[in-house]
């Protein structure tokens, strides 16, 4: 990896799974661009944790549903930290309130699609432009954060969200094949029920307590357990893994 640069961009890196990825990646020697949308204090805390691990980091504000913010994130990250070698396409929302699709508003569905589909595609596009050896890059790895909702469908809760993660899964397969001969591996991680703020953001603060025991392994997972798989997929230890989608879901 040394000739590729050890700079990692994590979208939505300030809280939850993204923050755990930033911390774990720092422990593996990555410098980290920590993107956030609103919560600067949370991003600054992750930057301090990366610095405490002896790596460089920068908190970079940007709404990943907006093209100019996506482009600016990559420009700023490269200017501050150097050549980008890894991208974790993680920023995502479930939309609120949870419920059946026949109760959902068009505005709410559009907001989720804008970030989870259009935004994720734009982040992947910028990653491809920076990393591909066919475009002057030095190669690297992209990890898309999907969800097991893509295959479970999230009935009664978040059908629109599940559909956006189905799009992430399709993008992962297609882009992995576009970039396979250009030095870039593209994989997805599909978390199950994970302890983060996303459930409260979706108006279901009790979701983990309610559903945790129904997971085959008997509990919800942690952001750190997801981060382990993400950082492995970024590493050279996964050098022959591309187009894969790893469920980190306790058997769900
Ligand atoms: P989270 O705890 O709610 O954190 C979301 C992160 O994304 C925050 O850093 C937030 O920053 C950022 N963010 C939100 N909107 C953004 C935007 N428009 N542009 C840039 N950043 C934005 O969520 P999480 O549970 O860690 O989820 C991370 C990913 O994992 C998502 O793609 C989610 O769909 C997926 N996932 C989660 C679970 C789960 O059970 N937790 C399960 C499956 C998949 P601010 O605080 O600044 O807004």
CSV table of C-alpha atoms and ligand atoms in Angstrom, one decimal:
chain,number,residue,atom,x,y,z
A,1,UNK,CA,0.0,0.0,0.0
A,2,UNK,CA,2.9,2.4,0.7
A,3,UNK,CA,3.1,3.5,-2.9
A,4,UNK,CA,-0.6,4.1,-3.1
A,5,UNK,CA,-0.9,6.4,-0.1
A,6,UNK,CA,-2.5,5.6,3.2
A,7,UNK,CA,-5.1,8.3,3.1
A,8,UNK,CA,-8.7,7.2,3.8
A,9,UNK,CA,-11.8,9.2,3.1
A,10,UNK,CA,-14.8,8.2,5.3
A,11,UNK,CA,-18.1,9.8,4.5
A,12,UNK,CA,-20.3,10.2,7.6
A,13,UNK,CA,-17.1,9.6,9.7
A,14,UNK,CA,-18.1,11.6,12.7
A,15,UNK,CA,-20.5,9.1,14.4
A,16,UNK,CA,-21.6,5.5,14.5
A,17,UNK,CA,-20.0,3.0,12.0
A,18,UNK,CA,-18.0,5.7,10.2
A,19,UNK,CA,-16.4,6.9,13.4
A,20,UNK,CA,-15.5,3.4,14.4
A,21,UNK,CA,-14.0,2.8,10.9
A,22,UNK,CA,-11.9,6.0,11.3
A,23,UNK,CA,-10.5,4.9,14.6
A,24,UNK,CA,-9.8,1.3,13.5
A,25,UNK,CA,-8.2,2.5,10.3
A,26,UNK,CA,-5.9,4.8,12.2
A,27,UNK,CA,-4.8,1.9,14.3
A,28,UNK,CA,-3.9,0.2,11.0
A,29,UNK,CA,-1.8,3.1,9.8
A,30,UNK,CA,-4.3,5.1,7.7
A,31,UNK,CA,-4.5,8.9,7.9
A,32,UNK,CA,-8.2,9.8,7.8
A,33,UNK,CA,-10.4,12.5,6.3
A,34,UNK,CA,-13.5,12.5,8.6
A,35,UNK,CA,-16.5,13.9,6.7
A,36,UNK,CA,-19.5,15.1,8.6
A,37,UNK,CA,-22.7,17.0,7.7
A,38,UNK,CA,-23.8,18.9,10.8
A,39,UNK,CA,-22.1,17.7,14.0
A,40,UNK,CA,-18.6,19.4,14.0
A,41,UNK,CA,-17.9,18.6,17.6
A,42,UNK,CA,-18.4,14.9,16.9
A,43,UNK,CA,-16.1,15.0,13.9
A,44,UNK,CA,-13.4,16.9,15.9
A,45,UNK,CA,-13.6,14.2,18.6
A,46,UNK,CA,-12.8,11.5,16.0
A,47,UNK,CA,-10.0,13.6,14.6
A,48,UNK,CA,-8.5,13.8,18.1
A,49,UNK,CA,-8.8,10.0,18.5
A,50,UNK,CA,-7.0,9.5,15.2
A,51,UNK,CA,-4.3,11.9,16.2
A,52,UNK,CA,-4.0,10.1,19.5
A,53,UNK,CA,-3.3,6.9,17.5
A,54,UNK,CA,-0.4,8.7,15.8
A,55,UNK,CA,-2.0,9.4,12.5
A,56,UNK,CA,-3.1,12.6,10.7
A,57,UNK,CA,-6.7,13.5,10.3
A,58,UNK,CA,-9.0,16.3,9.2
A,59,UNK,CA,-12.7,17.0,9.8
A,60,UNK,CA,-14.3,18.0,6.5
A,61,UNK,CA,-17.9,19.3,6.4
A,62,UNK,CA,-20.0,18.4,3.4
A,63,UNK,CA,-23.4,17.1,2.6
A,64,UNK,CA,-22.9,13.9,0.6
A,65,UNK,CA,-26.3,14.4,-1.2
A,66,UNK,CA,-24.8,17.5,-2.9
A,67,UNK,CA,-22.4,17.1,-5.8
A,68,UNK,CA,-20.3,20.1,-5.2
A,69,UNK,CA,-19.8,19.0,-1.6
A,70,UNK,CA,-18.8,15.5,-2.7
A,71,UNK,CA,-16.2,16.9,-5.1
A,72,UNK,CA,-14.9,19.4,-2.5
A,73,UNK,CA,-14.5,16.6,0.1
A,74,UNK,CA,-12.1,14.7,-2.2
A,75,UNK,CA,-10.2,17.9,-3.2
A,76,UNK,CA,-9.8,19.1,0.4
A,77,UNK,CA,-8.9,15.6,1.7
A,78,UNK,CA,-6.1,15.3,-1.0
A,79,UNK,CA,-4.9,18.8,-0.4
A,80,UNK,CA,-4.7,18.4,3.4
A,81,UNK,CA,-3.6,14.7,3.7
A,82,UNK,CA,-2.2,13.6,0.3
A,83,UNK,CA,-3.0,11.0,-2.3
A,84,UNK,CA,-6.2,9.1,-1.4
A,85,UNK,CA,-5.9,5.3,-1.3
A,86,UNK,CA,-9.2,4.3,0.3
A,87,UNK,CA,-12.8,5.4,0.5
A,88,UNK,CA,-15.5,4.3,2.8
A,89,UNK,CA,-18.9,5.3,1.3
A,90,UNK,CA,-20.8,5.3,4.6
A,91,UNK,CA,-23.0,8.3,5.0
A,92,UNK,CA,-26.6,7.2,5.0
A,93,UNK,CA,-30.0,7.9,6.7
A,94,UNK,CA,-33.1,5.8,7.2
A,95,UNK,CA,-35.7,8.5,7.0
A,96,UNK,CA,-38.3,9.3,9.6
A,97,UNK,CA,-40.9,8.4,10.7
A,98,UNK,CA,-40.6,4.6,10.3
A,99,UNK,CA,-43.6,2.9,9.0
A,100,UNK,CA,-45.3,1.3,6.0
A,101,UNK,CA,-44.6,2.6,2.5
A,102,UNK,CA,-48.2,3.6,2.1
A,103,UNK,CA,-47.8,6.1,4.8
A,104,UNK,CA,-44.5,7.6,3.6
A,105,UNK,CA,-44.2,11.1,2.2
A,106,UNK,CA,-42.6,11.8,-1.2
A,107,UNK,CA,-40.3,14.4,0.5
A,108,UNK,CA,-38.9,12.0,3.0
A,109,UNK,CA,-38.4,9.3,0.4
A,110,UNK,CA,-36.6,11.8,-1.9
A,111,UNK,CA,-34.3,12.9,1.0
A,112,UNK,CA,-33.3,9.3,1.7
A,113,UNK,CA,-32.7,8.5,-2.0
A,114,UNK,CA,-30.7,11.7,-2.5
A,115,UNK,CA,-28.2,10.7,0.1
A,116,UNK,CA,-28.2,6.9,0.0
A,117,UNK,CA,-28.4,6.5,-3.8
A,118,UNK,CA,-27.4,9.6,-5.7
A,119,UNK,CA,-24.9,10.6,-3.0
A,120,UNK,CA,-23.4,7.2,-2.8
A,121,UNK,CA,-23.0,7.0,-6.6
A,122,UNK,CA,-21.4,10.4,-6.6
A,123,UNK,CA,-19.0,9.4,-3.8
A,124,UNK,CA,-18.1,6.2,-5.7
A,125,UNK,CA,-17.6,8.3,-8.9
A,126,UNK,CA,-15.2,10.6,-7.2
A,127,UNK,CA,-13.4,7.7,-5.7
A,128,UNK,CA,-13.1,6.0,-9.1
A,129,UNK,CA,-11.7,9.2,-10.6
A,130,UNK,CA,-9.1,9.5,-8.0
A,131,UNK,CA,-8.0,5.9,-7.5
A,132,UNK,CA,-8.2,4.3,-11.0
A,133,UNK,CA,-4.8,3.7,-12.6
A,134,UNK,CA,-6.5,4.4,-15.9
A,135,UNK,CA,-7.1,8.0,-14.7
A,136,UNK,CA,-3.6,8.5,-13.3
A,137,UNK,CA,-4.4,7.2,-9.8
A,138,UNK,CA,-2.3,4.6,-7.9
A,139,UNK,CA,-5.2,2.2,-7.2
A,140,UNK,CA,-6.8,1.5,-3.8
A,141,UNK,CA,-10.0,0.2,-2.3
A,142,UNK,CA,-13.6,1.4,-1.9
A,143,UNK,CA,-16.0,-0.1,0.7
A,144,UNK,CA,-19.7,0.8,0.3
A,145,UNK,CA,-21.7,0.5,3.5
A,146,UNK,CA,-25.0,-1.2,2.5
A,147,UNK,CA,-27.4,-3.0,4.8
A,148,UNK,CA,-29.0,-6.4,5.2
A,149,UNK,CA,-32.2,-4.4,4.7
A,150,UNK,CA,-31.4,-4.7,1.0
A,151,UNK,CA,-32.3,-8.4,1.2
A,152,UNK,CA,-34.8,-8.4,4.1
A,153,UNK,CA,-36.8,-5.4,2.6
A,154,UNK,CA,-37.5,-3.8,6.0
A,155,UNK,CA,-41.3,-4.3,5.8
A,156,UNK,CA,-43.3,-2.1,8.1
A,157,UNK,CA,-40.3,0.0,8.9
A,158,UNK,CA,-38.2,1.3,6.0
A,159,UNK,CA,-39.0,-0.2,2.6
A,160,UNK,CA,-37.7,3.0,0.9
A,161,UNK,CA,-34.4,2.7,2.8
A,162,UNK,CA,-34.1,-1.0,1.9
A,163,UNK,CA,-34.5,-0.1,-1.7
A,164,UNK,CA,-31.7,2.4,-1.6
A,165,UNK,CA,-29.4,-0.3,-0.2
A,166,UNK,CA,-30.4,-2.6,-3.0
A,167,UNK,CA,-29.0,0.2,-5.3
A,168,UNK,CA,-25.8,0.2,-3.3
A,169,UNK,CA,-25.4,-3.5,-3.8
A,170,UNK,CA,-25.9,-3.2,-7.5
A,171,UNK,CA,-23.4,-0.4,-7.7
A,172,UNK,CA,-20.9,-2.5,-5.8
A,173,UNK,CA,-21.1,-5.3,-8.3
A,174,UNK,CA,-21.0,-3.1,-11.4
A,175,UNK,CA,-18.2,-0.8,-10.2
A,176,UNK,CA,-16.1,-3.6,-9.0
A,177,UNK,CA,-16.1,-5.0,-12.5
A,178,UNK,CA,-15.4,-1.6,-14.1
A,179,UNK,CA,-12.4,-1.0,-11.9
A,180,UNK,CA,-11.0,-4.5,-11.4
A,181,UNK,CA,-8.3,-4.2,-14.0
A,182,UNK,CA,-7.5,-0.6,-12.9
A,183,UNK,CA,-6.1,-1.3,-9.5
A,184,UNK,CA,-9.2,-0.6,-7.5
A,185,UNK,CA,-11.2,-3.2,-5.4
A,186,UNK,CA,-14.8,-2.4,-4.6
A,187,UNK,CA,-16.7,-4.2,-1.9
A,188,UNK,CA,-19.7,-3.8,0.3
A,189,UNK,CA,-20.4,-4.5,3.9
A,190,UNK,CA,-24.0,-5.2,4.9
A,191,UNK,CA,-24.4,-4.5,8.6
A,192,UNK,CA,-27.4,-5.9,10.5
A,193,UNK,CA,-28.8,-4.4,13.7
A,194,UNK,CA,-25.9,-2.2,15.0
A,195,UNK,CA,-25.7,0.0,18.1
A,196,UNK,CA,-25.6,3.6,16.7
A,197,UNK,CA,-27.8,6.7,16.8
A,198,UNK,CA,-29.4,5.9,13.4
A,199,UNK,CA,-32.4,4.1,15.1
A,200,UNK,CA,-33.3,7.1,17.2
A,201,UNK,CA,-32.8,9.3,14.1
A,202,UNK,CA,-35.5,7.1,12.5
A,203,UNK,CA,-37.8,7.7,15.4
A,204,UNK,CA,-37.2,4.3,16.9
A,205,UNK,CA,-35.0,4.7,20.0
A,206,UNK,CA,-36.1,1.4,21.4
A,207,UNK,CA,-35.4,-0.6,18.2
A,208,UNK,CA,-32.1,-2.3,19.4
A,209,UNK,CA,-33.7,-3.4,22.7
A,210,UNK,CA,-36.8,-4.7,20.9
A,211,UNK,CA,-35.1,-6.5,18.0
A,212,UNK,CA,-31.7,-7.4,19.6
A,213,UNK,CA,-32.9,-10.7,21.1
A,214,UNK,CA,-34.4,-11.9,17.8
A,215,UNK,CA,-31.0,-11.8,16.1
A,216,UNK,CA,-29.7,-15.4,15.8
A,217,UNK,CA,-26.5,-14.4,17.7
A,218,UNK,CA,-28.7,-13.0,20.5
A,219,UNK,CA,-27.8,-9.3,20.4
A,220,UNK,CA,-27.3,-6.2,18.3
A,221,UNK,CA,-23.7,-5.7,17.0
A,222,UNK,CA,-21.3,-2.8,17.6
A,223,UNK,CA,-20.0,-0.3,15.2
A,224,UNK,CA,-16.5,-1.6,16.1
A,225,UNK,CA,-17.5,-5.1,14.8
A,226,UNK,CA,-18.5,-3.6,11.5
A,227,UNK,CA,-15.4,-1.5,11.3
A,228,UNK,CA,-13.2,-4.6,11.6
A,229,UNK,CA,-14.6,-6.0,8.3
A,230,UNK,CA,-14.5,-2.6,6.6
A,231,UNK,CA,-10.8,-2.1,7.4
A,232,UNK,CA,-9.9,-5.6,6.4
A,233,UNK,CA,-11.6,-5.1,3.0
A,234,UNK,CA,-9.5,-1.9,2.6
A,235,UNK,CA,-6.3,-3.8,3.4
A,236,UNK,CA,-3.9,-5.7,1.2
A,237,UNK,CA,-5.0,-8.8,3.2
A,238,UNK,CA,-8.1,-8.7,1.0
A,239,UNK,CA,-6.1,-8.3,-2.2
A,240,UNK,CA,-8.2,-10.9,-4.2
A,241,UNK,CA,-11.5,-9.7,-2.8
A,242,UNK,CA,-13.6,-7.5,-5.1
A,243,UNK,CA,-17.3,-7.3,-5.8
A,244,UNK,CA,-18.0,-9.0,-2.5
A,245,UNK,CA,-20.7,-8.1,0.0
A,246,UNK,CA,-20.0,-9.2,3.5
A,247,UNK,CA,-22.9,-9.5,5.9
A,248,UNK,CA,-22.0,-8.4,9.4
A,249,UNK,CA,-25.3,-9.2,11.0
A,250,UNK,CA,-25.1,-11.9,13.7
A,251,UNK,CA,-26.8,-14.4,11.4
A,252,UNK,CA,-29.8,-12.2,10.5
B,1,LIG,P1,-25.4,7.3,12.4
B,1,LIG,O1,-24.9,6.8,13.7
B,1,LIG,O2,-26.7,8.0,12.3
B,1,LIG,O3,-24.3,8.3,11.8
B,1,LIG,C1,-24.5,8.9,10.5
B,1,LIG,C2,-23.2,9.6,10.1
B,1,LIG,O4,-23.5,10.1,8.8
B,1,LIG,C3,-22.9,10.8,10.9
B,1,LIG,O5,-21.5,10.9,10.9
B,1,LIG,C4,-23.6,11.9,10.2
B,1,LIG,O6,-22.9,13.2,10.4
B,1,LIG,C5,-23.4,11.5,8.7
B,1,LIG,N1,-24.3,12.1,7.8
B,1,LIG,C6,-25.7,12.1,7.9
B,1,LIG,N2,-26.2,12.7,6.8
B,1,LIG,C7,-25.1,13.1,6.0
B,1,LIG,C8,-25.0,13.8,4.8
B,1,LIG,N3,-26.0,14.3,4.2
B,1,LIG,N4,-23.7,14.0,4.4
B,1,LIG,C9,-22.6,13.6,5.0
B,1,LIG,N5,-22.7,12.9,6.2
B,1,LIG,C10,-23.9,12.7,6.7
B,1,LIG,O7,-25.5,6.1,11.3
B,1,LIG,P2,-24.8,4.7,11.3
B,1,LIG,O8,-25.7,3.7,12.0
B,1,LIG,O9,-23.4,4.7,11.7
B,1,LIG,O10,-24.9,4.3,9.8
B,1,LIG,C11,-23.8,4.4,8.9
B,1,LIG,C12,-24.1,3.6,7.6
B,1,LIG,O11,-24.4,2.3,8.0
B,1,LIG,C13,-25.4,4.1,6.9
B,1,LIG,O12,-25.1,4.0,5.5
B,1,LIG,C14,-26.4,3.1,7.3
B,1,LIG,O13,-27.4,3.0,6.3
B,1,LIG,C15,-25.6,1.9,7.5
B,1,LIG,N6,-26.2,0.8,8.3
B,1,LIG,C16,-26.4,1.1,9.6
B,1,LIG,C17,-27.0,0.1,10.4
B,1,LIG,C18,-27.3,0.2,11.9
B,1,LIG,O14,-28.0,-0.6,12.4
B,1,LIG,N7,-26.8,1.2,12.5
B,1,LIG,C19,-27.4,-1.1,9.8
B,1,LIG,C20,-27.2,-1.3,8.4
B,1,LIG,C21,-26.6,-0.3,7.7
B,1,LIG,P3,-23.7,14.4,11.2
B,1,LIG,O15,-23.9,13.9,12.6
B,1,LIG,O16,-22.8,15.5,11.0
B,1,LIG,O17,-25.0,14.6,10.5
